[in-house]
Amino acid sequence: MATPSQARGGFGSRIGFVLAAAGSAIGLGNIWRFPYTAGQNGGGAFVVVYLICIFALCLPVLFAELSIGRASQKSPVGAFKALAPKSLWPLVGGLGVLTGFGILAFYSVVAGWTLAYLGWALTGRFAGPIGPEESEAMFNGLLSSPMEVVLAGVFLLMTAVVVRAGVQRGIERACKVLMPLFLLILVTLALRSLTLEGAREGVEFLFAPDFSKLSVEVVISALGQALLSLSLGMGAMITYGSYLSRRDGMPGAGISVALADTGIAILAGLIIFPALFAAGGEAQGGAGLVFIVLPTIFHKLPAAWFFGVAFYGLLCIAALTSTLSLMEVIVSYFVDEHRMSRLKMTWIMAGACFLLAVPSALFMGFFETQDALWGNYALIVGSLLISLFVGWKWGVRSAVAEITRSGHAMPLAAVWGFVIRFFAPLAITAILVFRLLGGGT
Ligand code: PHE
């Protein structure tokens, strides 16, 4: 008998789900945004707050989302409708669809940058020595070239092609092979960076917390970054949860995804900061940090051309497995709720997103506002509402029943219930209130 999930197309296996969910989580958030946000927020202190956010808030929210998705077998709007009929909760799903759209638009601009760098790697630009100034000039040149807009469009097109193919054929198959390969390349780069002369300072910057740098702004950035990195707060994990088979253990799957994602973000930091400090650079640099630092170290590796190409190739793919999940949330809303054609909506949404990507590509100020609005605040508000929903409307007991349905025990279920009902809503509200009262900058 076909279960609902089979009828909608689900994941073929648990490992397929883990890799695809990890594929959604691991992306530019880890490699591009984590290092530069950590750099701007003082390094070690940010990292400590980030790790606290991941384990104390985000992991619980991840289980909230996965359980909502699997219990309802729907994408976000439909999920809230199914679990809380005739209420306003589906609006939370609607906010998620909107947020996904907003993130996809600025994210595809950065994804376009990775395509440009892949092109340069292929033509051998990183095989020979490149100094920090030259690297910065290359990056700035890209920002002022019309190519930037074109490449954002190309990336959206690539995303649309895979989303059109549906969940299992497109997403799962690609992730199974590519994610492990990506890890291998990252470890090699980190080893190279860590053995550069002067690397120590970078490691200290990342791990020795200077708590005098702590502020509400740092906490907001860390929370927003942790949510973005785990693809939380906008329903991507609700959607993926709806594709997870009821036979598969959810607790293990969720924890694996969170650990893999956090590990890769830290690994990215261990590539960037040692290399940056070894070259005598400043940690504060903005959105260009990773793009400017990395090209300067490839030539210090044997087989430099290969590493450049493999790194940027895989970074593109990591970005693609994330944009897929963003677009999947948007498209599945129209398919599930309005019975529209997947094919048609995929193209229409890719086009609409491109229109919002253009101003992001042209104006740095617009880009930064979008990044903060959707990538930080919208996700924080979304997670608050999702916690309130599970804690106070749908109920912790129903959620735990769903999480343990496969017969796999959920470790610390009581603690989880407490976090979702009290700690997460209060902590997130407190952070937002402090920010509103002007506690930040
Ligand atoms: N988690 C992705 C990253 O770190 C971004 C993302 C956010 C993807 C929200 C899907 C949903 O790159």
Coordinates of N, CA, C and O in Angstrom, one line a residue, residues 234-342:
M234 N 12.0 28.6 8.7 CA 11.2 28.9 7.6 C 10.6 27.7 6.9 O 10.0 27.8 5.8
G235 N 10.7 26.6 7.6 CA 9.9 25.4 7.1 C 10.6 24.5 6.2 O 10.0 23.5 5.7
A236 N 11.9 24.7 5.9 CA 12.6 23.8 5.0 C 12.6 22.4 5.7 O 12.4 21.4 5.0
M237 N 12.9 22.4 7.0 CA 13.0 21.1 7.7 C 11.6 20.5 7.9 O 11.4 19.3 8.1
I238 N 10.5 21.4 7.9 CA 9.2 20.8 7.9 C 8.9 20.0 6.6 O 8.5 18.9 6.6
T239 N 9.3 20.7 5.5 CA 9.2 20.0 4.2 C 10.0 18.7 4.1 O 9.4 17.7 3.7
Y240 N 11.2 18.8 4.6 CA 12.0 17.6 4.5 C 11.5 16.5 5.4 O 11.6 15.3 5.1
G241 N 11.0 17.0 6.6 CA 10.5 16.0 7.6 C 9.3 15.3 6.9 O 9.0 14.1 7.2
S242 N 8.5 16.0 6.1 CA 7.4 15.4 5.5 C 7.8 14.3 4.5 O 7.0 13.4 4.1
Y243 N 9.0 14.3 4.1 CA 9.5 13.3 3.1 C 10.2 12.2 3.8 O 10.7 11.2 3.2
L244 N 10.4 12.3 5.2 CA 11.1 11.2 5.9 C 10.1 10.1 6.2 O 9.0 10.3 6.8
S245 N 10.5 8.9 5.9 CA 9.6 7.7 6.1 C 9.4 7.5 7.6 O 10.2 7.7 8.4
R246 N 8.2 7.0 7.9 CA 7.8 6.7 9.3 C 8.6 5.6 9.9 O 8.6 5.4 11.1
R247 N 9.2 4.8 9.1 CA 10.0 3.7 9.7 C 11.4 4.2 10.1 O 12.1 3.5 10.9
D248 N 11.8 5.3 9.7 CA 13.2 5.7 10.0 C 13.3 6.5 11.3 O 12.4 7.3 11.6
G249 N 14.4 6.3 12.0 CA 14.6 7.0 13.3 C 14.9 8.5 13.1 O 15.8 8.8 12.4
M250 N 14.0 9.3 13.7 CA 14.2 10.7 13.6 C 15.3 11.3 14.5 O 16.1 12.2 14.1
P251 N 15.4 10.8 15.8 CA 16.4 11.5 16.7 C 17.8 11.4 16.1 O 18.5 12.4 16.0
G252 N 18.2 10.2 15.7 CA 19.5 10.0 15.2 C 19.8 10.9 13.9 O 20.8 11.5 13.8
A253 N 18.7 10.9 13.1 CA 18.9 11.6 11.8 C 19.1 13.1 12.1 O 20.0 13.8 11.6
G254 N 18.3 13.7 13.0 CA 18.4 15.1 13.4 C 19.7 15.4 14.0 O 20.4 16.4 13.6
I255 N 20.2 14.6 14.9 CA 21.4 14.9 15.6 C 22.6 14.8 14.6 O 23.5 15.7 14.6
S256 N 22.5 13.8 13.7 CA 23.6 13.7 12.7 C 23.7 15.0 11.8 O 24.8 15.5 11.5
V257 N 22.5 15.5 11.4 CA 22.5 16.7 10.6 C 23.1 17.9 11.3 O 24.0 18.6 10.8
A258 N 22.7 18.0 12.6 CA 23.2 19.2 13.3 C 24.7 19.1 13.5 O 25.5 20.1 13.4
L259 N 25.2 17.9 13.8 CA 26.6 17.7 14.1 C 27.4 18.0 12.8 O 28.5 18.7 12.8
A260 N 27.0 17.4 11.7 CA 27.7 17.6 10.4 C 27.7 19.1 10.1 O 28.8 19.6 9.7
D261 N 26.6 19.8 10.2 CA 26.6 21.2 9.9 C 27.5 22.0 10.7 O 28.3 22.8 10.2
T262 N 27.5 21.8 12.0 CA 28.3 22.5 12.9 C 29.8 22.2 12.7 O 30.6 23.1 12.6
G263 N 30.1 21.0 12.5 CA 31.5 20.6 12.2 C 32.0 21.3 10.9 O 33.1 21.8 10.9
I264 N 31.2 21.4 9.9 CA 31.7 22.0 8.7 C 31.8 23.5 8.8 O 32.8 24.1 8.2
A265 N 31.0 24.1 9.6 CA 31.2 25.6 9.8 C 32.5 25.8 10.5 O 33.3 26.7 10.1
I266 N 32.8 25.0 11.6 CA 34.0 25.2 12.3 C 35.2 24.9 11.4 O 36.2 25.6 11.4
L267 N 35.1 23.9 10.6 CA 36.1 23.5 9.6 C 36.4 24.7 8.7 O 37.5 25.0 8.4
A268 N 35.3 25.4 8.2 CA 35.5 26.5 7.4 C 36.3 27.6 8.1 O 37.2 28.3 7.5
G269 N 36.0 27.8 9.4 CA 36.7 28.8 10.2 C 38.2 28.4 10.3 O 39.1 29.3 10.2
L270 N 38.4 27.1 10.4 CA 39.8 26.7 10.5 C 40.6 26.8 9.2 O 41.8 26.6 9.1
I271 N 39.9 26.9 8.1 CA 40.5 27.2 6.8 C 40.8 28.7 6.7 O 41.9 29.1 6.4
I272 N 39.8 29.5 7.0 CA 39.9 30.9 6.7 C 40.8 31.7 7.6 O 41.7 32.4 7.2
F273 N 40.6 31.5 9.0 CA 41.3 32.4 9.9 C 42.8 32.1 10.0 O 43.6 33.1 9.9
P274 N 43.3 30.9 10.0 CA 44.7 30.7 10.0 C 45.3 31.3 8.7 O 46.3 32.0 8.8
A275 N 44.7 31.1 7.6 CA 45.2 31.6 6.3 C 45.2 33.1 6.3 O 46.2 33.8 5.9
L276 N 44.2 33.7 6.9 CA 44.0 35.2 6.9 C 45.1 35.8 7.8 O 45.8 36.7 7.4
F277 N 45.3 35.2 9.0 CA 46.3 35.8 9.9 C 47.7 35.5 9.4 O 48.6 36.3 9.6
A278 N 47.9 34.3 8.8 CA 49.2 34.0 8.3 C 49.6 35.1 7.2 O 50.8 35.4 7.1
A279 N 48.6 35.6 6.5 CA 48.9 36.6 5.5 C 48.9 38.0 6.0 O 49.0 39.0 5.3
G280 N 48.6 38.1 7.3 CA 48.6 39.4 8.0 C 47.4 40.2 7.7 O 47.4 41.5 7.8
G281 N 46.3 39.6 7.5 CA 45.0 40.3 7.2 C 44.2 40.6 8.4 O 44.6 40.3 9.5
E282 N 43.1 41.3 8.2 CA 42.2 41.8 9.3 C 41.0 40.9 9.3 O 40.4 40.6 8.2
A283 N 40.5 40.5 10.5 CA 39.4 39.6 10.5 C 38.0 40.3 10.2 O 37.1 39.6 9.9
Q284 N 38.0 41.6 10.3 CA 36.7 42.2 10.3 C 36.0 42.2 8.9 O 34.8 42.3 8.8
G285 N 36.8 42.0 7.9 CA 36.3 42.1 6.5 C 34.9 41.6 6.3 O 34.4 40.8 7.0
G286 N 34.2 42.2 5.3 CA 32.8 41.9 5.2 C 32.5 40.7 4.3 O 33.2 39.7 4.4
A287 N 31.4 40.8 3.5 CA 30.9 39.6 2.8 C 31.9 39.0 1.8 O 31.8 37.9 1.4
G288 N 33.0 39.7 1.6 CA 34.0 39.2 0.6 C 35.1 38.3 1.3 O 35.9 37.7 0.5
L289 N 35.1 38.2 2.6 CA 36.2 37.6 3.3 C 36.6 36.2 2.7 O 37.8 36.1 2.3
V290 N 35.7 35.3 2.6 CA 36.1 34.0 2.1 C 36.6 34.0 0.7 O 37.6 33.3 0.3
F291 N 35.9 34.8 -0.1 CA 36.3 34.9 -1.5 C 37.6 35.5 -1.7 O 38.3 35.3 -2.7
I292 N 38.0 36.4 -0.8 CA 39.3 37.1 -0.9 C 40.4 36.2 -0.3 O 41.5 36.1 -0.9
V293 N 40.2 35.6 0.8 CA 41.3 34.9 1.5 C 41.6 33.6 0.7 O 42.8 33.3 0.5
L294 N 40.6 32.8 0.3 CA 40.9 31.5 -0.2 C 41.9 31.4 -1.4 O 42.8 30.6 -1.4
P295 N 41.7 32.3 -2.4 CA 42.5 32.2 -3.6 C 44.0 32.3 -3.3 O 44.8 31.8 -4.0
T296 N 44.3 32.9 -2.1 CA 45.7 33.1 -1.8 C 46.4 31.8 -1.3 O 47.6 31.8 -1.1
I297 N 45.6 30.8 -0.9 CA 46.3 29.6 -0.4 C 46.4 28.4 -1.3 O 47.1 27.5 -1.1
F298 N 45.6 28.4 -2.4 CA 45.6 27.2 -3.2 C 47.0 26.9 -3.8 O 47.4 25.7 -3.8
H299 N 47.7 27.9 -4.2 CA 49.0 27.6 -4.8 C 50.0 27.0 -3.8 O 51.0 26.5 -4.2
K300 N 49.7 27.1 -2.5 CA 50.6 26.4 -1.6 C 50.3 25.0 -1.4 O 50.9 24.3 -0.5
L301 N 49.4 24.4 -2.1 CA 49.1 23.0 -2.1 C 49.7 22.3 -3.3 O 49.8 22.9 -4.4
P302 N 50.0 21.1 -3.1 CA 50.4 20.3 -4.3 C 49.1 20.2 -5.2 O 48.0 20.1 -4.6
A303 N 49.2 20.1 -6.4 CA 48.1 20.0 -7.3 C 47.1 21.1 -7.1 O 45.9 20.9 -6.9
A304 N 47.6 22.3 -7.1 CA 46.9 23.5 -6.8 C 45.6 23.7 -7.7 O 44.5 24.0 -7.3
W305 N 45.8 23.4 -9.0 CA 44.7 23.6 -10.0 C 43.6 22.6 -9.6 O 42.4 23.1 -9.4
F306 N 43.9 21.4 -9.3 CA 42.9 20.4 -8.9 C 42.1 20.9 -7.7 O 40.9 20.9 -7.6
F307 N 42.9 21.4 -6.6 CA 42.2 21.8 -5.4 C 41.3 23.0 -5.6 O 40.2 23.1 -5.1
G308 N 41.7 23.9 -6.4 CA 40.9 25.1 -6.7 C 39.6 24.7 -7.4 O 38.5 25.0 -7.0
V309 N 39.8 23.8 -8.4 CA 38.6 23.4 -9.2 C 37.7 22.6 -8.3 O 36.4 22.8 -8.2
A310 N 38.3 21.6 -7.5 CA 37.4 20.8 -6.7 C 36.7 21.6 -5.6 O 35.5 21.4 -5.4
F311 N 37.4 22.5 -5.0 CA 36.8 23.3 -3.9 C 35.7 24.1 -4.5 O 34.5 24.0 -3.9
Y312 N 35.9 24.9 -5.5 CA 34.8 25.7 -6.0 C 33.7 24.9 -6.6 O 32.5 25.3 -6.5
G313 N 34.0 23.8 -7.3 CA 33.0 23.0 -7.8 C 32.1 22.4 -6.7 O 30.9 22.5 -6.8
L314 N 32.7 22.0 -5.7 CA 31.9 21.4 -4.6 C 31.2 22.5 -3.8 O 30.1 22.3 -3.3
L315 N 31.8 23.7 -3.7 CA 31.1 24.8 -3.0 C 29.8 25.1 -3.8 O 28.7 25.4 -3.2
C316 N 29.9 25.1 -5.1 CA 28.7 25.4 -6.0 C 27.7 24.3 -5.7 O 26.5 24.6 -5.6
I317 N 28.1 23.1 -5.6 CA 27.2 22.0 -5.3 C 26.5 22.1 -4.0 O 25.3 21.9 -3.8
A318 N 27.4 22.5 -3.0 CA 26.8 22.6 -1.6 C 25.8 23.8 -1.6 O 24.8 23.7 -0.9
A319 N 26.1 24.8 -2.4 CA 25.1 25.9 -2.5 C 23.9 25.4 -3.2 O 22.7 25.8 -2.8
L320 N 24.0 24.6 -4.2 CA 22.9 24.1 -4.9 C 22.0 23.2 -4.1 O 20.7 23.3 -4.1
T321 N 22.6 22.4 -3.2 CA 21.7 21.5 -2.4 C 21.0 22.3 -1.3 O 20.0 21.9 -0.8
S322 N 21.5 23.6 -1.1 CA 20.7 24.5 -0.2 C 19.6 25.2 -0.9 O 18.5 25.4 -0.5
T323 N 20.0 25.8 -2.1 CA 19.0 26.5 -2.9 C 17.8 25.6 -3.3 O 16.7 26.0 -3.4
L324 N 18.2 24.3 -3.5 CA 17.1 23.3 -3.8 C 16.1 23.3 -2.7 O 14.9 23.3 -3.0
S325 N 16.5 23.3 -1.5 CA 15.6 23.1 -0.4 C 14.8 24.4 -0.2 O 13.6 24.4 0.1
L326 N 15.4 25.6 -0.5 CA 14.7 26.8 -0.4 C 13.6 26.9 -1.5 O 12.5 27.2 -1.2
M327 N 14.0 26.5 -2.7 CA 13.0 26.5 -3.8 C 11.9 25.5 -3.6 O 10.8 25.7 -3.9
E328 N 12.3 24.3 -3.0 CA 11.4 23.3 -2.8 C 10.2 23.7 -1.8 O 9.1 23.4 -2.0
V329 N 10.6 24.5 -0.8 CA 9.6 25.1 0.1 C 8.6 25.9 -0.6 O 7.4 25.8 -0.5
I330 N 9.1 26.8 -1.5 CA 8.3 27.7 -2.2 C 7.4 26.9 -3.2 O 6.1 27.1 -3.2
V331 N 8.0 26.1 -4.0 CA 7.2 25.4 -5.0 C 6.2 24.4 -4.4 O 5.1 24.3 -4.9
S332 N 6.6 23.7 -3.4 CA 5.7 22.7 -2.9 C 4.5 23.3 -2.2 O 3.4 22.7 -2.1
Y333 N 4.6 24.6 -1.8 CA 3.5 25.3 -1.3 C 2.4 25.4 -2.4 O 1.2 25.1 -2.2
F334 N 2.8 25.9 -3.6 CA 1.9 26.0 -4.7 C 1.3 24.7 -5.2 O 0.2 24.6 -5.5
V335 N 2.2 23.7 -5.2 CA 1.8 22.4 -5.6 C 0.8 21.7 -4.6 O -0.3 21.3 -5.0
D336 N 1.1 21.8 -3.3 CA 0.3 21.1 -2.3 C -1.0 21.9 -2.1 O -2.0 21.3 -1.9
E337 N -0.9 23.2 -2.0 CA -2.0 24.0 -1.5 C -2.9 24.5 -2.6 O -4.1 24.7 -2.4
H338 N -2.3 24.7 -3.8 CA -3.1 25.3 -4.9 C -3.2 24.4 -6.1 O -3.6 24.8 -7.1
R339 N -2.7 23.1 -5.9 CA -2.7 22.2 -7.0 C -2.2 22.7 -8.3 O -2.7 22.5 -9.4
M340 N -1.2 23.5 -8.2 CA -0.6 24.1 -9.4 C 0.5 23.1 -9.9 O 1.0 22.3 -9.2
S341 N 0.9 23.3 -11.2 CA 1.9 22.4 -11.7 C 3.3 22.7 -11.2 O 3.7 23.8 -11.2
R342 N 4.0 21.6 -10.8 CA 5.3 21.8 -10.3 C 6.2 22.4 -11.3 O 7.0 23.4 -11.0

